[in-house]
Amino acid sequence: MLLTAFCCLNAAAQPEFVKKVGRFIDSMSVKGVDRRYIDAPEKPWQVMIQGNINQSDLKMKSQIDGSLLFDDVKSVLTCEPRVKPDVTSYIGFWAGYRGYGLGYSVNVGGDKGSIFKIGATGGSYGVNLRIHRFQTDKPIIHYDYDDELGNHESYDGHYSLIDPMYVKIVTLDAYYLFNGKRFSYCAAYDQSVFQKRSAGSFMVGAMYYKSTIAYDYGLDADFILMMDDIGKIKQYQFAVGPGYAYNYVPCKGLLINAMVMPMITLSNKVDVWHYNSNLRKKAASGDDSPLNVFDYITYPSEGADKITYPEAKDYKETHRSNITMMFDARLSLTYNVGNWFFNTYAQINRFRFKLNSTEGRLSHWYINACVGVRL
């Protein structure tokens, strides 16, 4: 009897607790703001259907002693693979309460991937997480070398991978506004409040970035060979910097936002996984029998079916770079009409890494568009 009564009281208390949390978030969304510039809609929920187009551009460069590996190469072999898939389309949803929400989008054209996002924005702060994954099996490749006759040879075209290359990009960014009283960042990017008059704000931001580029599969041994025995690369960056954002309100319901933030990379670490094979040992021994990559190379992977070879070993190398500069920029357009709103925004990021004879850069841009309703 007491247990039944307790369960009933607990069930009745839960909705009241949820209401209290909701009222707290409602009050925080407009606490300390100038209501002549910023106001909150009566309905707190935002539900959106989102469309997204994006493109990643990964370019790597490696140099190896080609004479140890191929009979007709008498110089350094320079290999420059580039992964630049066609512009990719995604469709998905976003649901949030007063700027706190999450979204998920799936691929409908282009690379094979997905996008997951979490956002938490308040009057003077914001935190956003974005995870993008995709695969490709036809990177563009350029390589050049000098042959045994002294002729300079080069090749440009697509390189077919038997197992696709896997790329994962994680970005976590946070910001703080110095003019949160009159300027709202979330009015431009999650539509949880209204910007009624034009205003700008200086801001400080931080960004954590992690990328994984993996092609460490046994069937792609020849590609790993040309990348100087590197089969996987992970890059980690942490950057901070000052910026400025401005909300322009040309007429009621219309909002145009622009943000620019140069950043200093305080931490820049690169991990690479090397994979050695008996092909190098065979070539160095002077054995002049024909070389066949698939006959003599076996690269281990990290999976349960890891393949090992008597002469093969793999090891991890870590390199930390000096302080560098990076750049973050956004542009947004929002139109509110009643409980409905329309928004589109674009962002571009660029990151670099270097380790001995291997270097690369990864650029990523995307345009997001949505139609949403407040509930």
Short mmCIF file of C-alpha atoms in Angstrom, two decimals:
data_model
loop_
_atom_site.label_atom_id
_atom_site.label_comp_id
_atom_site.label_asym_id
_atom_site.label_seq_id
_atom_site.Cartn_x
_atom_site.Cartn_y
_atom_site.Cartn_z
CA MET A 1 0.00 0.00 0.00
CA LEU A 2 2.78 2.44 0.93
CA LEU A 3 4.75 1.40 -2.17
CA THR A 4 1.72 2.07 -4.38
CA ALA A 5 1.20 5.49 -2.81
CA PHE A 6 4.89 6.36 -3.27
CA CYS A 7 4.81 5.40 -6.95
CA CYS A 8 1.72 7.54 -7.51
CA LEU A 9 3.32 10.54 -5.79
CA ASN A 10 6.54 10.06 -7.77
CA ALA A 11 4.65 9.88 -11.08
CA ALA A 12 2.76 13.06 -10.20
CA ALA A 13 5.99 14.86 -9.24
CA GLN A 14 7.83 14.12 -12.49
CA PRO A 15 5.73 16.42 -14.74
CA GLU A 16 6.07 19.24 -12.18
CA PHE A 17 9.86 18.80 -12.15
CA VAL A 18 9.94 18.90 -15.95
CA LYS A 19 7.86 22.07 -15.89
CA LYS A 20 10.25 23.70 -13.44
CA VAL A 21 13.22 22.87 -15.67
CA GLY A 22 11.35 24.29 -18.65
CA ARG A 23 10.51 27.50 -16.79
CA PHE A 24 14.17 27.85 -15.74
CA ILE A 25 15.39 27.48 -19.33
CA ASP A 26 12.70 29.91 -20.52
CA SER A 27 13.85 32.54 -18.04
CA MET A 28 17.53 32.03 -18.89
CA SER A 29 16.89 32.53 -22.61
CA VAL A 30 15.98 36.20 -22.06
CA LYS A 31 17.72 36.91 -18.72
CA GLY A 32 19.68 40.15 -18.87
CA VAL A 33 18.90 40.93 -22.51
CA ASP A 34 17.58 44.18 -23.90
CA ARG A 35 14.06 43.26 -25.05
CA ARG A 36 14.18 46.03 -27.64
CA TYR A 37 16.84 43.96 -29.45
CA ILE A 38 16.15 40.35 -28.48
CA ASP A 39 12.95 38.54 -27.64
CA ALA A 40 11.89 34.93 -27.13
CA PRO A 41 8.98 33.31 -29.01
CA GLU A 42 6.03 32.14 -26.94
CA LYS A 43 6.37 28.56 -28.20
CA PRO A 44 9.66 27.04 -26.94
CA TRP A 45 10.17 24.03 -29.24
CA GLN A 46 11.84 24.18 -32.66
CA VAL A 47 11.39 21.26 -35.06
CA MET A 48 13.18 21.44 -38.41
CA ILE A 49 13.60 19.48 -41.60
CA GLN A 50 17.15 20.08 -42.77
CA GLY A 51 18.91 19.74 -46.07
CA ASN A 52 22.68 19.89 -46.36
CA ILE A 53 25.25 19.98 -49.14
CA ASN A 54 28.94 19.70 -48.33
CA GLN A 55 32.30 18.77 -49.73
CA SER A 56 35.52 17.62 -48.11
CA ASP A 57 38.86 18.05 -49.84
CA LEU A 58 41.73 15.96 -48.48
CA LYS A 59 45.16 16.31 -50.09
CA MET A 60 48.22 14.33 -48.98
CA LYS A 61 51.80 14.19 -50.20
CA SER A 62 54.50 11.60 -49.58
CA GLN A 63 57.98 10.94 -50.94
CA ILE A 64 59.72 7.55 -50.92
CA ASP A 65 62.87 6.02 -52.38
CA GLY A 66 61.30 4.43 -55.42
CA SER A 67 64.51 2.67 -56.54
CA LEU A 68 64.20 0.19 -53.66
CA LEU A 69 60.75 -0.85 -54.76
CA PHE A 70 60.40 -0.66 -58.53
CA ASP A 71 62.94 -1.63 -61.22
CA ASP A 72 62.12 1.28 -63.53
CA VAL A 73 62.25 4.01 -60.85
CA LYS A 74 65.67 5.60 -60.28
CA SER A 75 64.72 8.54 -58.07
CA VAL A 76 62.47 9.70 -55.32
CA LEU A 77 58.85 8.76 -56.04
CA THR A 78 56.48 11.61 -55.16
CA CYS A 79 52.91 10.52 -54.53
CA GLU A 80 50.05 13.00 -54.05
CA PRO A 81 46.63 11.37 -53.49
CA ARG A 82 43.63 13.66 -53.23
CA VAL A 83 40.20 12.75 -51.91
CA LYS A 84 37.65 15.20 -53.25
CA PRO A 85 34.25 13.52 -53.54
CA ASP A 86 31.48 15.14 -55.52
CA VAL A 87 29.34 17.65 -53.67
CA THR A 88 27.28 15.53 -51.30
CA SER A 89 23.61 15.91 -50.31
CA TYR A 90 22.10 15.04 -46.93
CA ILE A 91 18.62 15.25 -45.46
CA GLY A 92 17.64 15.04 -41.81
CA PHE A 93 15.96 16.65 -38.82
CA TRP A 94 16.67 18.86 -35.82
CA ALA A 95 14.63 19.19 -32.63
CA GLY A 96 15.41 21.59 -29.82
CA TYR A 97 14.03 23.42 -26.79
CA ARG A 98 15.13 27.05 -26.39
CA GLY A 99 18.42 26.38 -28.16
CA TYR A 100 19.19 22.94 -26.69
CA GLY A 101 18.77 20.12 -29.18
CA LEU A 102 20.19 17.57 -31.56
CA GLY A 103 19.98 16.57 -35.20
CA TYR A 104 20.84 13.72 -37.53
CA SER A 105 21.20 13.64 -41.32
CA VAL A 106 21.77 10.80 -43.79
CA ASN A 107 23.35 10.76 -47.21
CA VAL A 108 21.13 10.91 -50.30
CA GLY A 109 23.81 11.57 -52.93
CA GLY A 110 27.60 11.77 -53.21
CA ASP A 111 29.84 10.25 -50.57
CA LYS A 112 28.54 7.48 -48.29
CA GLY A 113 28.22 9.05 -44.86
CA SER A 114 26.19 10.64 -42.07
CA ILE A 115 26.14 13.81 -39.94
CA PHE A 116 25.30 14.02 -36.24
CA LYS A 117 24.95 17.36 -34.39
CA ILE A 118 24.34 18.51 -30.81
CA GLY A 119 23.86 22.16 -29.86
CA ALA A 120 23.44 24.14 -26.64
CA THR A 121 23.14 27.91 -26.98
CA GLY A 122 22.26 30.52 -24.39
CA GLY A 123 22.22 34.30 -24.22
CA SER A 124 26.00 34.79 -24.19
CA TYR A 125 27.43 31.35 -24.89
CA GLY A 126 27.13 28.37 -27.19
CA VAL A 127 28.54 24.86 -27.65
CA ASN A 128 28.14 22.80 -30.84
CA LEU A 129 29.28 19.29 -31.76
CA ARG A 130 29.38 18.04 -35.35
CA ILE A 131 30.44 14.55 -36.51
CA HIS A 132 30.79 13.76 -40.22
CA ARG A 133 31.75 10.34 -41.61
CA PHE A 134 32.26 9.22 -45.20
CA GLN A 135 34.07 6.69 -47.40
CA THR A 136 35.59 6.78 -50.87
CA ASP A 137 37.20 4.12 -53.06
CA LYS A 138 38.46 6.29 -55.95
CA PRO A 139 40.86 9.00 -54.77
CA ILE A 140 42.50 11.18 -57.39
CA ILE A 141 46.25 10.58 -57.51
CA HIS A 142 49.32 12.28 -58.96
CA TYR A 143 52.81 10.81 -58.90
CA ASP A 144 56.09 11.52 -60.66
CA TYR A 145 59.60 10.06 -60.81
CA ASP A 146 62.66 9.64 -63.05
CA ASP A 147 63.05 6.30 -64.84
CA GLU A 148 66.24 4.31 -65.60
CA LEU A 149 66.80 6.31 -68.83
CA GLY A 150 66.59 9.65 -67.05
CA ASN A 151 63.14 10.48 -68.37
CA HIS A 152 60.75 12.28 -66.04
CA GLU A 153 57.47 10.39 -65.80
CA SER A 154 54.21 11.50 -64.23
CA TYR A 155 50.65 10.25 -63.92
CA ASP A 156 47.32 11.84 -63.04
CA GLY A 157 44.07 9.95 -62.67
CA HIS A 158 41.84 7.99 -60.33
CA TYR A 159 43.27 5.25 -58.14
CA SER A 160 40.91 2.38 -57.37
CA LEU A 161 41.00 1.10 -53.80
CA ILE A 162 39.67 -2.40 -53.20
CA ASP A 163 38.67 -1.45 -49.64
CA PRO A 164 37.37 2.13 -49.32
CA MET A 165 39.27 4.83 -47.47
CA TYR A 166 37.43 5.89 -44.30
CA VAL A 167 37.36 9.53 -43.16
CA LYS A 168 35.82 10.85 -39.93
CA ILE A 169 35.76 14.53 -38.93
CA VAL A 170 34.76 15.70 -35.44
CA THR A 171 34.50 19.40 -34.57
CA LEU A 172 33.51 20.79 -31.18
CA ASP A 173 33.32 24.56 -30.91
CA ALA A 174 32.32 26.93 -28.13
CA TYR A 175 32.03 30.71 -27.91
CA TYR A 176 31.31 33.54 -25.50
CA LEU A 177 29.72 36.87 -26.53
CA PHE A 178 30.64 40.20 -24.94
CA ASN A 179 27.41 41.86 -26.07
CA GLY A 180 24.90 39.15 -25.25
CA LYS A 181 22.56 41.86 -24.03
CA ARG A 182 21.80 43.11 -27.57
CA PHE A 183 23.27 40.48 -29.91
CA SER A 184 22.03 36.87 -30.26
CA TYR A 185 24.01 34.16 -32.03
CA CYS A 186 21.25 31.59 -31.63
CA ALA A 187 18.77 33.89 -33.42
CA ALA A 188 20.81 33.21 -36.56
CA TYR A 189 21.62 29.51 -36.09
CA ASP A 190 18.90 27.71 -34.15
CA GLN A 191 16.03 30.27 -34.19
CA SER A 192 15.32 29.91 -30.47
CA VAL A 193 15.03 33.71 -30.09
CA PHE A 194 14.31 36.73 -32.31
CA GLN A 195 16.79 39.47 -33.20
CA LYS A 196 14.59 42.57 -33.53
CA ARG A 197 17.25 45.23 -34.24
CA SER A 198 20.70 45.16 -35.82
CA ALA A 199 23.59 44.62 -33.43
CA GLY A 200 27.08 43.11 -33.30
CA SER A 201 29.40 41.63 -30.72
CA PHE A 202 33.05 40.82 -30.17
CA MET A 203 33.47 37.23 -29.10
CA VAL A 204 36.04 34.64 -28.09
CA GLY A 205 35.88 31.06 -29.25
CA ALA A 206 37.56 27.69 -28.92
CA MET A 207 37.54 24.73 -31.29
CA TYR A 208 38.57 21.11 -30.89
CA TYR A 209 39.10 19.18 -34.11
CA LYS A 210 39.85 15.53 -34.73
CA SER A 211 40.16 13.73 -38.06
CA THR A 212 40.75 10.07 -38.82
CA ILE A 213 41.97 8.95 -42.25
CA ALA A 214 42.27 5.17 -42.52
CA TYR A 215 43.17 2.92 -45.45
CA ASP A 216 45.07 0.26 -43.48
CA TYR A 217 43.57 -2.75 -45.19
CA GLY A 218 45.48 -5.71 -46.61
CA LEU A 219 43.97 -5.38 -50.08
CA ASP A 220 45.15 -1.75 -50.32
CA ALA A 221 48.78 -2.65 -49.61
CA ASP A 222 50.08 -1.01 -52.79
CA PHE A 223 48.47 2.31 -51.85
CA ILE A 224 49.99 2.12 -48.34
CA LEU A 225 53.37 1.45 -49.92
CA MET A 226 53.23 4.66 -51.95
CA MET A 227 52.27 6.57 -48.80
CA ASP A 228 55.65 5.64 -47.27
CA ASP A 229 54.14 2.71 -45.34
CA ILE A 230 51.61 4.92 -43.54
CA GLY A 231 48.17 3.31 -43.34
CA LYS A 232 46.30 5.52 -40.90
CA ILE A 233 46.53 9.15 -39.79
CA LYS A 234 44.82 10.82 -36.83
CA GLN A 235 45.07 14.55 -36.25
CA TYR A 236 44.06 16.48 -33.13
CA GLN A 237 43.90 20.27 -32.89
CA PHE A 238 42.79 22.72 -30.23
CA ALA A 239 42.53 26.39 -31.16
CA VAL A 240 41.33 29.61 -29.56
CA GLY A 241 40.83 33.08 -30.92
CA PRO A 242 38.91 36.36 -30.94
CA GLY A 243 36.23 37.15 -33.48
CA TYR A 244 33.38 39.41 -34.40
CA ALA A 245 29.80 38.66 -35.40
CA TYR A 246 27.07 40.97 -36.64
CA ASN A 247 23.29 40.56 -37.00
CA TYR A 248 21.75 42.81 -39.64
CA VAL A 249 17.95 43.22 -39.54
CA PRO A 250 16.92 45.06 -42.74
CA CYS A 251 13.19 44.53 -42.10
CA LYS A 252 10.89 42.70 -39.71
CA GLY A 253 11.39 38.93 -39.81
CA LEU A 254 14.60 39.00 -41.88
CA LEU A 255 18.03 38.45 -40.32
CA ILE A 256 21.49 38.31 -41.95
CA ASN A 257 24.45 37.18 -39.85
CA ALA A 258 28.19 37.10 -40.55
CA MET A 259 30.96 35.84 -38.26
CA VAL A 260 34.75 35.84 -38.74
CA MET A 261 37.22 34.33 -36.28
CA PRO A 262 40.97 33.84 -36.86
CA MET A 263 42.31 31.27 -34.40
CA ILE A 264 45.66 30.22 -32.97
CA THR A 265 46.26 26.47 -32.77
CA LEU A 266 47.69 25.85 -29.29
CA SER A 267 47.84 22.07 -29.67
CA ASN A 268 48.46 20.25 -32.95
CA LYS A 269 49.20 16.52 -32.68
CA VAL A 270 49.42 13.93 -35.44
CA ASP A 271 49.47 10.14 -34.90
CA VAL A 272 50.47 7.93 -37.82
CA TRP A 273 50.52 4.15 -38.06
CA HIS A 274 53.43 2.65 -40.05
CA TYR A 275 53.21 -0.78 -41.69
CA ASN A 276 56.42 -2.50 -42.81
CA SER A 277 56.62 -5.46 -45.16
CA ASN A 278 59.04 -8.02 -46.53
CA LEU A 279 58.95 -6.34 -49.94
CA ARG A 280 61.38 -3.65 -48.79
CA LYS A 281 63.65 -6.33 -47.31
CA LYS A 282 63.56 -8.30 -50.56
CA ALA A 283 64.37 -5.25 -52.68
CA ALA A 284 67.21 -4.14 -50.42
CA SER A 285 68.75 -7.64 -50.48
CA GLY A 286 69.52 -7.36 -54.19
CA ASP A 287 67.05 -10.06 -55.25
CA ASP A 288 66.38 -9.11 -58.89
CA SER A 289 63.35 -11.32 -59.44
CA PRO A 290 60.21 -9.44 -60.56
CA LEU A 291 58.50 -7.48 -57.83
CA ASN A 292 54.80 -7.92 -57.33
CA VAL A 293 53.21 -5.86 -54.58
CA PHE A 294 50.41 -8.31 -53.91
CA ASP A 295 52.84 -11.26 -53.69
CA TYR A 296 55.19 -9.65 -51.19
CA ILE A 297 53.25 -7.19 -49.04
CA THR A 298 50.87 -8.04 -46.24
CA TYR A 299 49.78 -5.24 -43.92
CA PRO A 300 48.19 -5.95 -40.54
CA SER A 301 44.99 -4.22 -39.56
CA GLU A 302 43.56 -3.57 -36.11
CA GLY A 303 40.61 -5.91 -36.52
CA ALA A 304 40.04 -9.34 -35.01
CA ASP A 305 41.27 -10.97 -38.23
CA LYS A 306 44.66 -9.24 -38.02
CA ILE A 307 47.08 -10.67 -40.58
CA THR A 308 50.72 -10.92 -39.53
CA TYR A 309 53.81 -11.73 -41.52
CA PRO A 310 57.21 -12.92 -40.24
CA GLU A 311 58.98 -9.79 -41.50
CA ALA A 312 56.07 -7.42 -40.92
CA LYS A 313 55.60 -5.10 -37.99
CA ASP A 314 53.52 -2.06 -37.31
CA TYR A 315 54.17 0.86 -34.98
CA LYS A 316 52.68 4.20 -34.08
CA GLU A 317 54.50 7.52 -34.33
CA THR A 318 53.38 10.80 -32.75
CA HIS A 319 54.42 14.27 -33.81
CA ARG A 320 53.53 17.64 -32.26
CA SER A 321 53.66 20.78 -34.40
CA ASN A 322 54.35 24.37 -33.47
CA ILE A 323 51.65 27.01 -33.00
CA THR A 324 49.84 27.71 -36.28
CA MET A 325 46.95 29.83 -37.53
CA MET A 326 43.56 28.65 -38.76
CA PHE A 327 40.37 30.36 -39.84
CA ASP A 328 36.67 29.97 -39.03
CA ALA A 329 33.92 31.85 -40.86
CA ARG A 330 30.10 31.66 -41.08
CA LEU A 331 27.30 33.36 -42.98
CA SER A 332 23.58 32.93 -42.20
CA LEU A 333 20.20 34.09 -43.57
CA THR A 334 16.96 33.67 -41.53
CA TYR A 335 13.35 34.63 -42.22
CA ASN A 336 10.59 34.35 -39.60
CA VAL A 337 6.88 34.41 -40.42
CA GLY A 338 4.44 33.52 -37.64
CA ASN A 339 5.48 30.23 -36.04
CA TRP A 340 7.42 29.21 -39.15
CA PHE A 341 10.99 30.05 -40.05
CA PHE A 342 13.43 29.47 -42.89
CA ASN A 343 17.19 29.44 -42.49
CA THR A 344 20.33 28.76 -44.46
CA TYR A 345 23.95 29.09 -43.38
CA ALA A 346 27.40 28.21 -44.66
CA GLN A 347 30.70 27.45 -42.94
CA ILE A 348 34.24 26.65 -44.07
CA ASN A 349 37.18 25.17 -42.14
CA ARG A 350 40.74 24.27 -43.14
CA PHE A 351 43.27 22.16 -41.22
CA ARG A 352 46.88 21.12 -41.99
CA PHE A 353 49.29 18.42 -40.78
CA LYS A 354 52.92 17.48 -41.48
CA LEU A 355 55.11 14.58 -40.39
CA ASN A 356 58.56 14.02 -41.90
CA SER A 357 58.07 13.29 -45.62
CA THR A 358 54.28 13.08 -45.33
CA GLU A 359 52.04 16.14 -45.19
CA GLY A 360 48.47 17.05 -45.95
CA ARG A 361 45.59 19.41 -45.53
CA LEU A 362 41.87 18.88 -45.08
CA SER A 363 39.33 21.51 -46.13
CA HIS A 364 35.63 21.19 -45.45
CA TRP A 365 32.71 23.43 -46.37
CA TYR A 366 28.99 22.95 -46.02
CA ILE A 367 25.72 24.77 -46.64
CA ASN A 368 22.78 23.95 -44.42
CA ALA A 369 19.15 24.90 -45.19
CA CYS A 370 16.03 24.20 -43.16
CA VAL A 371 12.34 24.90 -42.75
CA GLY A 372 11.03 24.71 -39.22
CA VAL A 373 8.08 25.35 -36.97
CA ARG A 374 7.78 26.39 -33.33
CA LEU A 375 5.59 24.23 -31.11
#
